[in-house]
Every structure is written in C-alpha cells, then in structure tokens.
PDB file of C-alpha atoms in Angstrom:
ATOM      1  CA  MET A   1     -50.023  58.905   2.805  1.00 85.00           C
ATOM      2  CA  LEU A   2     -47.498  61.663   3.431  1.00 94.00           C
ATOM      3  CA  GLN A   3     -43.748  61.492   3.098  1.00 95.00           C
ATOM      4  CA  LEU A   4     -41.438  63.464   5.386  1.00 96.00           C
ATOM      5  CA  LEU A   5     -39.676  66.131   3.349  1.00 95.00           C
ATOM      6  CA  SER A   6     -37.943  68.174   6.054  1.00 96.00           C
ATOM      7  CA  LEU A   7     -37.727  68.439   9.829  1.00 93.00           C
ATOM      8  CA  THR A   8     -36.101  71.424  11.506  1.00 91.00           C
ATOM      9  CA  LEU A   9     -35.975  71.617  15.271  1.00 85.00           C
ATOM     10  CA  ALA A  10     -33.937  73.973  17.422  1.00 84.00           C
ATOM     11  CA  TYR A  11     -33.892  73.772  21.183  1.00 78.00           C
ATOM     12  CA  ASP A  12     -31.976  74.711  24.302  1.00 73.00           C
ATOM     13  CA  ASP A  13     -32.477  73.613  27.894  1.00 67.00           C
ATOM     14  CA  ALA A  14     -35.896  75.222  28.186  1.00 70.00           C
ATOM     15  CA  ARG A  15     -37.581  75.880  24.817  1.00 79.00           C
ATOM     16  CA  PHE A  16     -37.754  74.598  21.279  1.00 83.00           C
ATOM     17  CA  PHE A  17     -39.321  75.516  17.964  1.00 90.00           C
ATOM     18  CA  GLY A  18     -39.205  74.326  14.392  1.00 93.00           C
ATOM     19  CA  SER A  19     -41.180  73.031  11.473  1.00 96.00           C
ATOM     20  CA  VAL A  20     -41.930  69.844   9.651  1.00 97.00           C
ATOM     21  CA  MET A  21     -42.751  69.568   5.950  1.00 97.00           C
ATOM     22  CA  PHE A  22     -44.508  66.725   4.199  1.00 97.00           C
ATOM     23  CA  THR A  23     -45.076  65.929   0.565  1.00 96.00           C
ATOM     24  CA  ASP A  24     -47.757  63.705  -0.902  1.00 94.00           C
ATOM     25  CA  PRO A  25     -46.137  61.180  -3.285  1.00 93.00           C
ATOM     26  CA  ASP A  26     -49.439  60.877  -5.150  1.00 94.00           C
ATOM     27  CA  TYR A  27     -49.382  64.633  -5.895  1.00 93.00           C
ATOM     28  CA  PRO A  28     -45.692  65.580  -6.189  1.00 89.00           C
ATOM     29  CA  ASP A  29     -46.388  68.967  -7.810  1.00 93.00           C
ATOM     30  CA  ASP A  30     -48.598  70.211  -4.940  1.00 93.00           C
ATOM     31  CA  LYS A  31     -47.194  72.555  -2.318  1.00 93.00           C
ATOM     32  CA  PRO A  32     -45.819  70.679   0.683  1.00 95.00           C
ATOM     33  CA  ALA A  33     -47.808  70.618   3.911  1.00 96.00           C
ATOM     34  CA  VAL A  34     -45.969  72.647   6.567  1.00 97.00           C
ATOM     35  CA  VAL A  35     -46.606  72.432  10.300  1.00 97.00           C
ATOM     36  CA  LEU A  36     -44.917  74.830  12.724  1.00 97.00           C
ATOM     37  CA  ILE A  37     -43.774  73.536  16.116  1.00 95.00           C
ATOM     38  CA  ASP A  38     -43.522  75.650  19.257  1.00 94.00           C
ATOM     39  CA  HIS A  39     -42.755  75.002  22.909  1.00 88.00           C
ATOM     40  CA  ALA A  40     -45.657  74.838  25.360  1.00 87.00           C
ATOM     41  CA  GLY A  41     -45.520  75.038  29.138  1.00 82.00           C
ATOM     42  CA  GLU A  42     -47.910  72.129  29.708  1.00 83.00           C
ATOM     43  CA  PRO A  43     -48.409  68.607  28.330  1.00 81.00           C
ATOM     44  CA  PRO A  44     -47.789  67.549  25.644  1.00 84.00           C
ATOM     45  CA  TRP A  45     -45.108  70.309  25.864  1.00 82.00           C
ATOM     46  CA  PHE A  46     -45.522  71.464  22.257  1.00 90.00           C
ATOM     47  CA  ARG A  47     -48.032  73.301  20.035  1.00 95.00           C
ATOM     48  CA  LEU A  48     -48.598  72.601  16.371  1.00 97.00           C
ATOM     49  CA  THR A  49     -49.852  75.149  13.852  1.00 97.00           C
ATOM     50  CA  ASN A  50     -50.505  74.258  10.251  1.00 96.00           C
ATOM     51  CA  VAL A  51     -49.344  76.937   7.816  1.00 96.00           C
ATOM     52  CA  ASP A  52     -52.565  76.313   5.874  1.00 95.00           C
ATOM     53  CA  PRO A  53     -55.198  78.238   7.883  1.00 93.00           C
ATOM     54  CA  ASN A  54     -57.880  75.800   6.664  1.00 92.00           C
ATOM     55  CA  ALA A  55     -56.044  72.754   8.054  1.00 92.00           C
ATOM     56  CA  GLN A  56     -55.800  73.460  11.808  1.00 92.00           C
ATOM     57  CA  ASP A  57     -57.868  70.425  12.783  1.00 95.00           C
ATOM     58  CA  PRO A  58     -55.699  67.941  14.729  1.00 93.00           C
ATOM     59  CA  ALA A  59     -57.135  65.167  12.527  1.00 95.00           C
ATOM     60  CA  VAL A  60     -55.515  66.606   9.362  1.00 95.00           C
ATOM     61  CA  LEU A  61     -52.906  64.082   8.236  1.00 95.00           C
ATOM     62  CA  ALA A  62     -49.979  66.546   8.399  1.00 96.00           C
ATOM     63  CA  MET A  63     -50.957  67.493  11.968  1.00 97.00           C
ATOM     64  CA  VAL A  64     -51.289  63.832  12.974  1.00 96.00           C
ATOM     65  CA  GLU A  65     -47.859  63.002  11.565  1.00 96.00           C
ATOM     66  CA  ALA A  66     -46.221  66.077  13.132  1.00 96.00           C
ATOM     67  CA  ASP A  67     -47.739  65.151  16.507  1.00 95.00           C
ATOM     68  CA  ARG A  68     -46.460  61.583  16.181  1.00 94.00           C
ATOM     69  CA  ILE A  69     -42.957  62.761  15.292  1.00 92.00           C
ATOM     70  CA  MET A  70     -42.825  65.263  18.163  1.00 90.00           C
ATOM     71  CA  ARG A  71     -44.017  62.740  20.735  1.00 88.00           C
ATOM     72  CA  PHE A  72     -41.352  60.318  19.520  1.00 85.00           C
ATOM     73  CA  LEU A  73     -38.582  62.929  19.634  1.00 83.00           C
ATOM     74  CA  LEU A  74     -39.549  64.283  23.032  1.00 81.00           C
ATOM     75  CA  ARG A  75     -39.804  60.806  24.490  1.00 79.00           C
ATOM     76  CA  TYR A  76     -36.155  60.193  23.648  1.00 79.00           C
ATOM     77  CA  ALA A  77     -34.757  63.703  24.266  1.00 74.00           C
ATOM     78  CA  ALA A  78     -37.078  65.032  26.981  1.00 73.00           C
ATOM     79  CA  GLU A  79     -34.225  66.004  29.293  1.00 73.00           C
ATOM     80  CA  ARG A  80     -33.224  68.668  26.757  1.00 66.00           C
ATOM     81  CA  ILE A  81     -36.336  70.667  27.719  1.00 64.00           C
ATOM     82  CA  GLY A  82     -36.301  69.893  31.433  1.00 64.00           C
ATOM     83  CA  ARG A  83     -38.667  66.919  31.325  1.00 68.00           C
ATOM     84  CA  THR A  84     -38.265  63.178  31.687  1.00 69.00           C
ATOM     85  CA  SER A  85     -39.314  60.465  29.274  1.00 66.00           C
ATOM     86  CA  THR A  86     -42.107  59.502  31.723  1.00 66.00           C
ATOM     87  CA  ASN A  87     -43.873  62.761  30.744  1.00 65.00           C
ATOM     88  CA  PHE A  88     -44.524  61.288  27.306  1.00 62.00           C
ATOM     89  CA  PRO A  89     -46.687  58.264  26.550  1.00 56.00           C
ATOM     90  CA  LYS A  90     -45.180  55.267  24.852  1.00 55.00           C
ATOM     91  CA  LEU A  91     -45.944  55.128  21.144  1.00 47.00           C
TER      92      LEU A  91
END
C-alpha cells in the first residue's frame, strides 16, 4: 500500500503538468515513487510517466494510484482544461 507524499499540479485553461510522489509505509527509507503527469490531447486527457524507467507498466501501484488521483481531479475540475465532467468516468 502506498501513501501520498506530494501532489503538484499546475494548469491553465488548456494544459496541465505536474507530479505525484508516493512513499511505502512498510519501507520508509526507500526512495519515493514519482510519477510525472502531462497533458494529452485525447482521452483520458493526461499521460503518466514513472520516473523509474523499469516501472512504466500501468499496473505498477504508483501508476495505478496516480491514474486514480488524476481521474478524480479531472472529473471535478474538467472545465479548467476545456472539458466537461462527462468526459471522465465516475469512480
């Protein structure tokens, strides 16, 4: 299980970018997992890139959690990037 350590998201009326960091409470001395967030021009309207080149699989826990967080945020603030909340599935 991961714990959210930091979420940074900057956006204007058309684009956004940021990062999300997670820590594993079972291994507090390990480096945090970092996922970069970038705007995309098609659904789901964002791209995720894990800083760890060996953890790009969407099933990696940090990627799953970052995806969940972004879908939640965009569902409730979609108008900030020129979309509507209907563009995002209910969680």
